[in-house]
Amino acid sequence: FGDRVLQGKKVVVSAGPTYEDIDPVRFIGNRSSGRMGFAVAEAAAQAGAQVTLVAGPVTLATPHGVAERIDVRSAAQMHAAVTKAAADADIYIGAAAVGDYRPNAVSEHKLKKQSGSDLTLQLAENPDILASLSAQRVHPFLVGFAAETQNVESYARDKLQRKGLDMIAANQVGHGLGFETADNAITLYWPDGSAELPRADKASLAHQLIERIATRYKAVRG
Ligand code: C5P
């Protein structure tokens, strides 16, 4: 960035999956690698932002220029860390794939197999981090991600509205794109517009994303 489009702004980025423990050796997780969120954190730092990266369980190195990294495991831990970090942030970018449910209770000991019968796990709903931020009277400019396998635009627009977001970055997962891949393609939506960011590596997409977020942020928040 020649012009450091986020100079002096505090930006919080969440990235990676969450793991919801079942017992000491098992968990419910998802296929998010964290790479898109880490690329976004790096691009925001290069644009001059003071970046806090809240990372789920990933093995990625902290990107160059990121001021603070907070490692978490579960959605509840991510919710707590993001809420604290976002309290004085200008922009929150939720790139994490947050688990929607967690086991009702975490077993203290390893669950034993009961041969010959099915096992039912009771799941409790996790808090929605973005929706809970947008419900606060004063909150940062909010950017969400939507990884969809179908109906990308309608699901993304629905999430933009329902979660009270300023922008949403939607990508189709599958077909060699999205999770566990190097490349991605994104369509950005905001209440009265959209922009196509064609297939590219995650670093270059992250740069374009940060440019667009900075432009929109300035339009909405001055
Ligand atoms: O899972 P979903 O498709 O609803 O995720 C859309 C956006 O909402 C993502 O940016 C994700 O980080 C965020 N999210 C969240 N808290 C959740 C679930 C999703 O902030 N519990």
PDB file of C-alpha atoms and ligand atoms in Angstrom:
ATOM      1  CA  PHE A   1       0.000   0.000   0.000  1.00  0.00           C
ATOM      2  CA  GLY A   2       1.616   3.238  -1.122  1.00  0.00           C
ATOM      3  CA  ASP A   3      -0.881   5.279   0.829  1.00  0.00           C
ATOM      4  CA  ARG A   4      -1.328   3.229   4.062  1.00  0.00           C
ATOM      5  CA  VAL A   5      -5.125   3.313   3.812  1.00  0.00           C
ATOM      6  CA  LEU A   6      -5.686   2.191   7.422  1.00  0.00           C
ATOM      7  CA  GLN A   7      -2.950   4.277   9.048  1.00  0.00           C
ATOM      8  CA  GLY A   8      -3.586   4.601  12.800  1.00  0.00           C
ATOM      9  CA  LYS A   9      -6.769   2.500  12.801  1.00  0.00           C
ATOM     10  CA  LYS A  10      -7.203  -0.331  15.289  1.00  0.00           C
ATOM     11  CA  VAL A  11      -8.317  -3.474  13.462  1.00  0.00           C
ATOM     12  CA  VAL A  12      -9.294  -6.782  15.073  1.00  0.00           C
ATOM     13  CA  VAL A  13      -9.281  -9.886  12.869  1.00  0.00           C
ATOM     14  CA  SER A  14     -10.512 -13.348  13.872  1.00  0.00           C
ATOM     15  CA  ALA A  15      -9.246 -16.353  11.933  1.00  0.00           C
ATOM     16  CA  GLY A  16      -9.294 -20.120  11.826  1.00  0.00           C
ATOM     17  CA  PRO A  17     -11.706 -22.724  13.087  1.00  0.00           C
ATOM     18  CA  THR A  18     -12.987 -23.246  16.615  1.00  0.00           C
ATOM     19  CA  TYR A  19     -12.744 -26.578  18.409  1.00  0.00           C
ATOM     20  CA  GLU A  20     -15.545 -27.596  20.714  1.00  0.00           C
ATOM     21  CA  ASP A  21     -14.341 -30.254  23.132  1.00  0.00           C
ATOM     22  CA  ILE A  22     -16.375 -33.405  23.695  1.00  0.00           C
ATOM     23  CA  ASP A  23     -13.953 -35.067  26.109  1.00  0.00           C
ATOM     24  CA  PRO A  24     -10.186 -34.868  26.763  1.00  0.00           C
ATOM     25  CA  VAL A  25      -9.332 -36.425  23.379  1.00  0.00           C
ATOM     26  CA  ARG A  26     -12.199 -35.507  21.035  1.00  0.00           C
ATOM     27  CA  PHE A  27     -13.673 -32.331  19.643  1.00  0.00           C
ATOM     28  CA  ILE A  28     -15.997 -30.930  16.965  1.00  0.00           C
ATOM     29  CA  GLY A  29     -14.092 -28.730  14.498  1.00  0.00           C
ATOM     30  CA  ASN A  30     -14.184 -27.619  10.867  1.00  0.00           C
ATOM     31  CA  ARG A  31     -11.957 -27.375   7.790  1.00  0.00           C
ATOM     32  CA  SER A  32     -10.953 -23.704   8.089  1.00  0.00           C
ATOM     33  CA  SER A  33      -7.162 -23.363   7.718  1.00  0.00           C
ATOM     34  CA  GLY A  34      -7.012 -19.775   8.993  1.00  0.00           C
ATOM     35  CA  ARG A  35      -5.002 -18.714   5.940  1.00  0.00           C
ATOM     36  CA  MET A  36      -7.521 -16.170   4.611  1.00  0.00           C
ATOM     37  CA  GLY A  37      -7.839 -14.481   8.026  1.00  0.00           C
ATOM     38  CA  PHE A  38      -4.065 -14.447   8.539  1.00  0.00           C
ATOM     39  CA  ALA A  39      -3.613 -12.903   5.075  1.00  0.00           C
ATOM     40  CA  VAL A  40      -6.211 -10.242   5.944  1.00  0.00           C
ATOM     41  CA  ALA A  41      -4.416  -9.474   9.238  1.00  0.00           C
ATOM     42  CA  GLU A  42      -1.105  -9.092   7.378  1.00  0.00           C
ATOM     43  CA  ALA A  43      -2.651  -6.856   4.703  1.00  0.00           C
ATOM     44  CA  ALA A  44      -4.278  -4.655   7.373  1.00  0.00           C
ATOM     45  CA  ALA A  45      -0.907  -4.276   9.137  1.00  0.00           C
ATOM     46  CA  GLN A  46       0.756  -3.372   5.829  1.00  0.00           C
ATOM     47  CA  ALA A  47      -1.966  -0.746   5.350  1.00  0.00           C
ATOM     48  CA  GLY A  48      -0.831   0.903   8.588  1.00  0.00           C
ATOM     49  CA  ALA A  49      -3.380  -0.549  11.030  1.00  0.00           C
ATOM     50  CA  GLN A  50      -2.635  -1.639  14.593  1.00  0.00           C
ATOM     51  CA  VAL A  51      -3.800  -5.248  14.283  1.00  0.00           C
ATOM     52  CA  THR A  52      -4.981  -7.695  16.936  1.00  0.00           C
ATOM     53  CA  LEU A  53      -5.338 -11.218  15.544  1.00  0.00           C
ATOM     54  CA  VAL A  54      -7.591 -13.599  17.469  1.00  0.00           C
ATOM     55  CA  ALA A  55      -6.703 -17.064  16.195  1.00  0.00           C
ATOM     56  CA  GLY A  56      -8.458 -20.381  16.622  1.00  0.00           C
ATOM     57  CA  PRO A  57      -6.388 -23.586  16.680  1.00  0.00           C
ATOM     58  CA  VAL A  58      -4.079 -23.261  13.651  1.00  0.00           C
ATOM     59  CA  THR A  59      -0.361 -23.865  13.172  1.00  0.00           C
ATOM     60  CA  LEU A  60       0.319 -20.681  11.180  1.00  0.00           C
ATOM     61  CA  ALA A  61       3.086 -18.237  12.096  1.00  0.00           C
ATOM     62  CA  THR A  62       2.017 -14.766  13.191  1.00  0.00           C
ATOM     63  CA  PRO A  63       2.074 -12.498  10.113  1.00  0.00           C
ATOM     64  CA  HIS A  64       4.700  -9.786   9.919  1.00  0.00           C
ATOM     65  CA  GLY A  65       3.555  -6.488  11.432  1.00  0.00           C
ATOM     66  CA  VAL A  66       0.682  -7.883  13.504  1.00  0.00           C
ATOM     67  CA  ALA A  67       0.873  -6.115  16.888  1.00  0.00           C
ATOM     68  CA  GLU A  68      -0.904  -8.689  19.050  1.00  0.00           C
ATOM     69  CA  ARG A  69      -2.004 -12.318  18.661  1.00  0.00           C
ATOM     70  CA  ILE A  70      -4.454 -14.018  21.011  1.00  0.00           C
ATOM     71  CA  ASP A  71      -4.796 -17.804  20.638  1.00  0.00           C
ATOM     72  CA  VAL A  72      -8.114 -19.390  21.549  1.00  0.00           C
ATOM     73  CA  ARG A  73      -9.738 -22.797  21.083  1.00  0.00           C
ATOM     74  CA  SER A  74     -13.514 -22.651  21.495  1.00  0.00           C
ATOM     75  CA  ALA A  75     -16.192 -20.265  20.198  1.00  0.00           C
ATOM     76  CA  ALA A  76     -16.818 -19.092  23.776  1.00  0.00           C
ATOM     77  CA  GLN A  77     -13.120 -18.225  24.196  1.00  0.00           C
ATOM     78  CA  MET A  78     -13.096 -16.457  20.818  1.00  0.00           C
ATOM     79  CA  HIS A  79     -16.222 -14.513  21.763  1.00  0.00           C
ATOM     80  CA  ALA A  80     -14.616 -13.318  25.015  1.00  0.00           C
ATOM     81  CA  ALA A  81     -11.295 -12.377  23.366  1.00  0.00           C
ATOM     82  CA  VAL A  82     -12.942 -10.561  20.437  1.00  0.00           C
ATOM     83  CA  THR A  83     -15.394  -8.680  22.671  1.00  0.00           C
ATOM     84  CA  LYS A  84     -12.500  -7.386  24.779  1.00  0.00           C
ATOM     85  CA  ALA A  85     -10.246  -6.500  21.829  1.00  0.00           C
ATOM     86  CA  ALA A  86     -13.057  -4.905  19.807  1.00  0.00           C
ATOM     87  CA  ALA A  87     -14.135  -2.562  22.619  1.00  0.00           C
ATOM     88  CA  ASP A  88     -11.862   0.225  21.316  1.00  0.00           C
ATOM     89  CA  ALA A  89     -11.398  -1.002  17.721  1.00  0.00           C
ATOM     90  CA  ASP A  90     -12.333   0.871  14.553  1.00  0.00           C
ATOM     91  CA  ILE A  91     -12.899  -2.234  12.424  1.00  0.00           C
ATOM     92  CA  TYR A  92     -13.641  -5.897  13.224  1.00  0.00           C
ATOM     93  CA  ILE A  93     -13.148  -8.456  10.453  1.00  0.00           C
ATOM     94  CA  GLY A  94     -14.660 -11.827  11.387  1.00  0.00           C
ATOM     95  CA  ALA A  95     -12.844 -14.309   9.154  1.00  0.00           C
ATOM     96  CA  ALA A  96     -13.050 -17.168  11.654  1.00  0.00           C
ATOM     97  CA  ALA A  97     -15.226 -20.198  10.984  1.00  0.00           C
ATOM     98  CA  VAL A  98     -16.939 -20.187  14.360  1.00  0.00           C
ATOM     99  CA  GLY A  99     -18.653 -23.404  15.419  1.00  0.00           C
ATOM    100  CA  ASP A 100     -22.412 -22.883  15.652  1.00  0.00           C
ATOM    101  CA  TYR A 101     -22.849 -25.504  18.403  1.00  0.00           C
ATOM    102  CA  ARG A 102     -20.865 -27.012  21.260  1.00  0.00           C
ATOM    103  CA  PRO A 103     -21.446 -30.142  23.307  1.00  0.00           C
ATOM    104  CA  ASN A 104     -23.765 -29.394  26.232  1.00  0.00           C
ATOM    105  CA  ALA A 105     -21.149 -30.678  28.623  1.00  0.00           C
ATOM    106  CA  VAL A 106     -17.468 -31.537  28.284  1.00  0.00           C
ATOM    107  CA  SER A 107     -16.833 -34.985  29.733  1.00  0.00           C
ATOM    108  CA  GLU A 108     -14.030 -34.983  32.291  1.00  0.00           C
ATOM    109  CA  HIS A 109     -12.972 -38.487  31.208  1.00  0.00           C
ATOM    110  CA  LYS A 110     -12.711 -40.119  27.802  1.00  0.00           C
ATOM    111  CA  LEU A 111     -16.139 -41.387  26.729  1.00  0.00           C
ATOM    112  CA  LYS A 112     -16.216 -45.186  26.448  1.00  0.00           C
ATOM    113  CA  LYS A 113     -17.676 -46.922  23.420  1.00  0.00           C
ATOM    114  CA  GLN A 114     -21.005 -48.656  24.116  1.00  0.00           C
ATOM    115  CA  SER A 115     -20.937 -51.403  21.495  1.00  0.00           C
ATOM    116  CA  GLY A 116     -24.201 -52.166  19.744  1.00  0.00           C
ATOM    117  CA  SER A 117     -25.954 -48.837  20.389  1.00  0.00           C
ATOM    118  CA  ASP A 118     -25.971 -45.393  18.775  1.00  0.00           C
ATOM    119  CA  LEU A 119     -24.615 -42.405  20.667  1.00  0.00           C
ATOM    120  CA  THR A 120     -26.443 -39.059  20.791  1.00  0.00           C
ATOM    121  CA  LEU A 121     -24.519 -35.862  21.556  1.00  0.00           C
ATOM    122  CA  GLN A 122     -26.581 -32.957  22.912  1.00  0.00           C
ATOM    123  CA  LEU A 123     -25.389 -29.640  21.452  1.00  0.00           C
ATOM    124  CA  ALA A 124     -25.939 -26.123  22.771  1.00  0.00           C
ATOM    125  CA  GLU A 125     -25.985 -23.062  20.491  1.00  0.00           C
ATOM    126  CA  ASN A 126     -22.906 -20.833  20.545  1.00  0.00           C
ATOM    127  CA  PRO A 127     -23.169 -17.039  20.712  1.00  0.00           C
ATOM    128  CA  ASP A 128     -22.858 -15.241  17.358  1.00  0.00           C
ATOM    129  CA  ILE A 129     -19.817 -12.996  17.781  1.00  0.00           C
ATOM    130  CA  LEU A 130     -20.638 -10.570  14.950  1.00  0.00           C
ATOM    131  CA  ALA A 131     -24.309 -10.285  15.900  1.00  0.00           C
ATOM    132  CA  SER A 132     -23.429  -9.637  19.539  1.00  0.00           C
ATOM    133  CA  LEU A 133     -21.009  -6.852  18.546  1.00  0.00           C
ATOM    134  CA  SER A 134     -23.534  -5.228  16.239  1.00  0.00           C
ATOM    135  CA  ALA A 135     -26.121  -5.271  19.054  1.00  0.00           C
ATOM    136  CA  GLN A 136     -23.888  -2.960  21.100  1.00  0.00           C
ATOM    137  CA  ARG A 137     -24.794   0.740  20.807  1.00  0.00           C
ATOM    138  CA  VAL A 138     -21.215   1.699  19.955  1.00  0.00           C
ATOM    139  CA  HIS A 139     -19.345  -0.869  17.906  1.00  0.00           C
ATOM    140  CA  PRO A 140     -16.633  -1.106  15.268  1.00  0.00           C
ATOM    141  CA  PHE A 141     -17.263  -1.192  11.512  1.00  0.00           C
ATOM    142  CA  LEU A 142     -18.182  -4.848  11.043  1.00  0.00           C
ATOM    143  CA  VAL A 143     -17.054  -7.131   8.236  1.00  0.00           C
ATOM    144  CA  GLY A 144     -18.179 -10.759   8.038  1.00  0.00           C
ATOM    145  CA  PHE A 145     -17.317 -13.703   5.843  1.00  0.00           C
ATOM    146  CA  ALA A 146     -19.762 -16.153   4.329  1.00  0.00           C
ATOM    147  CA  ALA A 147     -18.450 -19.458   3.017  1.00  0.00           C
ATOM    148  CA  GLU A 148     -21.291 -21.035   1.098  1.00  0.00           C
ATOM    149  CA  THR A 149     -21.694 -24.059  -1.125  1.00  0.00           C
ATOM    150  CA  GLN A 150     -24.850 -22.700  -2.850  1.00  0.00           C
ATOM    151  CA  ASN A 151     -27.063 -19.582  -3.193  1.00  0.00           C
ATOM    152  CA  VAL A 152     -24.019 -17.439  -2.361  1.00  0.00           C
ATOM    153  CA  GLU A 153     -25.547 -13.988  -2.933  1.00  0.00           C
ATOM    154  CA  SER A 154     -28.875 -14.558  -1.170  1.00  0.00           C
ATOM    155  CA  TYR A 155     -27.280 -16.204   1.874  1.00  0.00           C
ATOM    156  CA  ALA A 156     -24.617 -13.485   2.054  1.00  0.00           C
ATOM    157  CA  ARG A 157     -27.134 -10.638   1.800  1.00  0.00           C
ATOM    158  CA  ASP A 158     -29.291 -12.329   4.416  1.00  0.00           C
ATOM    159  CA  LYS A 159     -26.314 -12.528   6.825  1.00  0.00           C
ATOM    160  CA  LEU A 160     -25.351  -8.909   6.112  1.00  0.00           C
ATOM    161  CA  GLN A 161     -28.818  -7.802   7.202  1.00  0.00           C
ATOM    162  CA  ARG A 162     -29.533 -10.295   9.977  1.00  0.00           C
ATOM    163  CA  LYS A 163     -26.191  -9.788  11.729  1.00  0.00           C
ATOM    164  CA  GLY A 164     -26.197  -6.009  11.226  1.00  0.00           C
ATOM    165  CA  LEU A 165     -22.921  -5.932   9.249  1.00  0.00           C
ATOM    166  CA  ASP A 166     -21.362  -3.131   7.208  1.00  0.00           C
ATOM    167  CA  MET A 167     -19.845  -5.532   4.648  1.00  0.00           C
ATOM    168  CA  ILE A 168     -19.710  -9.247   3.946  1.00  0.00           C
ATOM    169  CA  ALA A 169     -17.128 -11.175   1.916  1.00  0.00           C
ATOM    170  CA  ALA A 170     -18.737 -14.195   0.312  1.00  0.00           C
ATOM    171  CA  ASN A 171     -16.979 -17.092  -1.284  1.00  0.00           C
ATOM    172  CA  GLN A 172     -18.121 -20.330  -2.808  1.00  0.00           C
ATOM    173  CA  VAL A 173     -16.411 -23.271  -1.098  1.00  0.00           C
ATOM    174  CA  GLY A 174     -15.633 -26.439  -2.982  1.00  0.00           C
ATOM    175  CA  HIS A 175     -14.363 -26.764  -6.594  1.00  0.00           C
ATOM    176  CA  GLY A 176     -10.763 -26.129  -5.458  1.00  0.00           C
ATOM    177  CA  LEU A 177     -11.689 -22.857  -3.758  1.00  0.00           C
ATOM    178  CA  GLY A 178     -12.142 -21.766  -0.182  1.00  0.00           C
ATOM    179  CA  PHE A 179     -11.217 -23.989   2.750  1.00  0.00           C
ATOM    180  CA  GLU A 180      -7.856 -25.792   2.759  1.00  0.00           C
ATOM    181  CA  THR A 181      -6.808 -24.171  -0.518  1.00  0.00           C
ATOM    182  CA  ALA A 182      -4.326 -21.506  -1.622  1.00  0.00           C
ATOM    183  CA  ASP A 183      -6.738 -19.664  -3.923  1.00  0.00           C
ATOM    184  CA  ASN A 184     -10.011 -17.971  -3.237  1.00  0.00           C
ATOM    185  CA  ALA A 185     -12.545 -15.805  -5.074  1.00  0.00           C
ATOM    186  CA  ILE A 186     -14.711 -13.315  -3.239  1.00  0.00           C
ATOM    187  CA  THR A 187     -17.760 -11.200  -3.853  1.00  0.00           C
ATOM    188  CA  LEU A 188     -18.081  -8.307  -1.440  1.00  0.00           C
ATOM    189  CA  TYR A 189     -21.529  -7.020  -0.517  1.00  0.00           C
ATOM    190  CA  TRP A 190     -22.591  -3.948   1.399  1.00  0.00           C
ATOM    191  CA  PRO A 191     -26.119  -2.563   1.830  1.00  0.00           C
ATOM    192  CA  ASP A 192     -26.219  -0.666  -1.479  1.00  0.00           C
ATOM    193  CA  GLY A 193     -23.503  -2.255  -3.571  1.00  0.00           C
ATOM    194  CA  SER A 194     -21.211  -5.137  -4.380  1.00  0.00           C
ATOM    195  CA  ALA A 195     -17.784  -5.838  -5.894  1.00  0.00           C
ATOM    196  CA  GLU A 196     -16.301  -8.896  -7.529  1.00  0.00           C
ATOM    197  CA  LEU A 197     -12.767  -9.928  -6.499  1.00  0.00           C
ATOM    198  CA  PRO A 198     -11.844 -12.640  -8.996  1.00  0.00           C
ATOM    199  CA  ARG A 199      -9.909 -15.826  -8.243  1.00  0.00           C
ATOM    200  CA  ALA A 200      -6.456 -15.055  -6.849  1.00  0.00           C
ATOM    201  CA  ASP A 201      -4.089 -16.178  -4.121  1.00  0.00           C
ATOM    202  CA  LYS A 202      -5.206 -15.273  -0.609  1.00  0.00           C
ATOM    203  CA  ALA A 203      -2.517 -12.582  -0.094  1.00  0.00           C
ATOM    204  CA  SER A 204      -3.550 -10.603  -3.162  1.00  0.00           C
ATOM    205  CA  LEU A 205      -7.254 -11.032  -2.345  1.00  0.00           C
ATOM    206  CA  ALA A 206      -6.589  -9.833   1.204  1.00  0.00           C
ATOM    207  CA  HIS A 207      -4.965  -6.667  -0.196  1.00  0.00           C
ATOM    208  CA  GLN A 208      -7.936  -5.912  -2.416  1.00  0.00           C
ATOM    209  CA  LEU A 209     -10.295  -6.638   0.454  1.00  0.00           C
ATOM    210  CA  ILE A 210      -8.475  -4.197   2.742  1.00  0.00           C
ATOM    211  CA  GLU A 211      -8.571  -1.483   0.021  1.00  0.00           C
ATOM    212  CA  ARG A 212     -12.341  -1.927  -0.328  1.00  0.00           C
ATOM    213  CA  ILE A 213     -12.941  -2.042   3.425  1.00  0.00           C
ATOM    214  CA  ALA A 214     -10.912   1.171   3.898  1.00  0.00           C
ATOM    215  CA  THR A 215     -12.889   2.953   1.156  1.00  0.00           C
ATOM    216  CA  ARG A 216     -16.239   1.899   2.581  1.00  0.00           C
ATOM    217  CA  TYR A 217     -15.135   2.594   6.178  1.00  0.00           C
ATOM    218  CA  LYS A 218     -14.250   6.159   5.205  1.00  0.00           C
ATOM    219  CA  ALA A 219     -17.574   6.613   3.401  1.00  0.00           C
ATOM    220  CA  VAL A 220     -19.620   5.410   6.389  1.00  0.00           C
ATOM    221  CA  ARG A 221     -17.573   6.533   9.384  1.00  0.00           C
ATOM    222  CA  GLY A 222     -15.758   9.545   7.997  1.00  0.00           C
TER     223      GLY A 222
HETATM  224  O1  C5P B   1     -21.270 -19.295  10.179  1.00  0.00           O
HETATM  225  P1  C5P B   1     -21.803 -18.151   9.358  1.00  0.00           P
HETATM  226  O2  C5P B   1     -21.890 -18.452   7.904  1.00  0.00           O
HETATM  227  O3  C5P B   1     -23.061 -17.551   9.929  1.00  0.00           O
HETATM  228  O4  C5P B   1     -20.659 -17.046   9.489  1.00  0.00           O
HETATM  229  C1  C5P B   1     -20.803 -15.783   8.887  1.00  0.00           C
HETATM  230  C2  C5P B   1     -19.985 -14.792   9.655  1.00  0.00           C
HETATM  231  O5  C5P B   1     -20.411 -14.773  11.009  1.00  0.00           O
HETATM  232  C3  C5P B   1     -18.483 -15.061   9.695  1.00  0.00           C
HETATM  233  O6  C5P B   1     -17.839 -13.811   9.550  1.00  0.00           O
HETATM  234  C4  C5P B   1     -18.251 -15.631  11.068  1.00  0.00           C
HETATM  235  O7  C5P B   1     -16.965 -15.308  11.575  1.00  0.00           O
HETATM  236  C5  C5P B   1     -19.342 -14.966  11.879  1.00  0.00           C
HETATM  237  N1  C5P B   1     -19.813 -15.782  13.018  1.00  0.00           N
HETATM  238  C6  C5P B   1     -19.674 -15.276  14.297  1.00  0.00           C
HETATM  239  N2  C5P B   1     -20.114 -16.019  15.371  1.00  0.00           N
HETATM  240  C7  C5P B   1     -20.684 -17.226  15.172  1.00  0.00           C
HETATM  241  C8  C5P B   1     -20.848 -17.740  13.868  1.00  0.00           C
HETATM  242  C9  C5P B   1     -20.386 -16.993  12.806  1.00  0.00           C
HETATM  243  O8  C5P B   1     -19.152 -14.172  14.467  1.00  0.00           O
HETATM  244  N3  C5P B   1     -21.095 -17.914  16.236  1.00  0.00           N
END
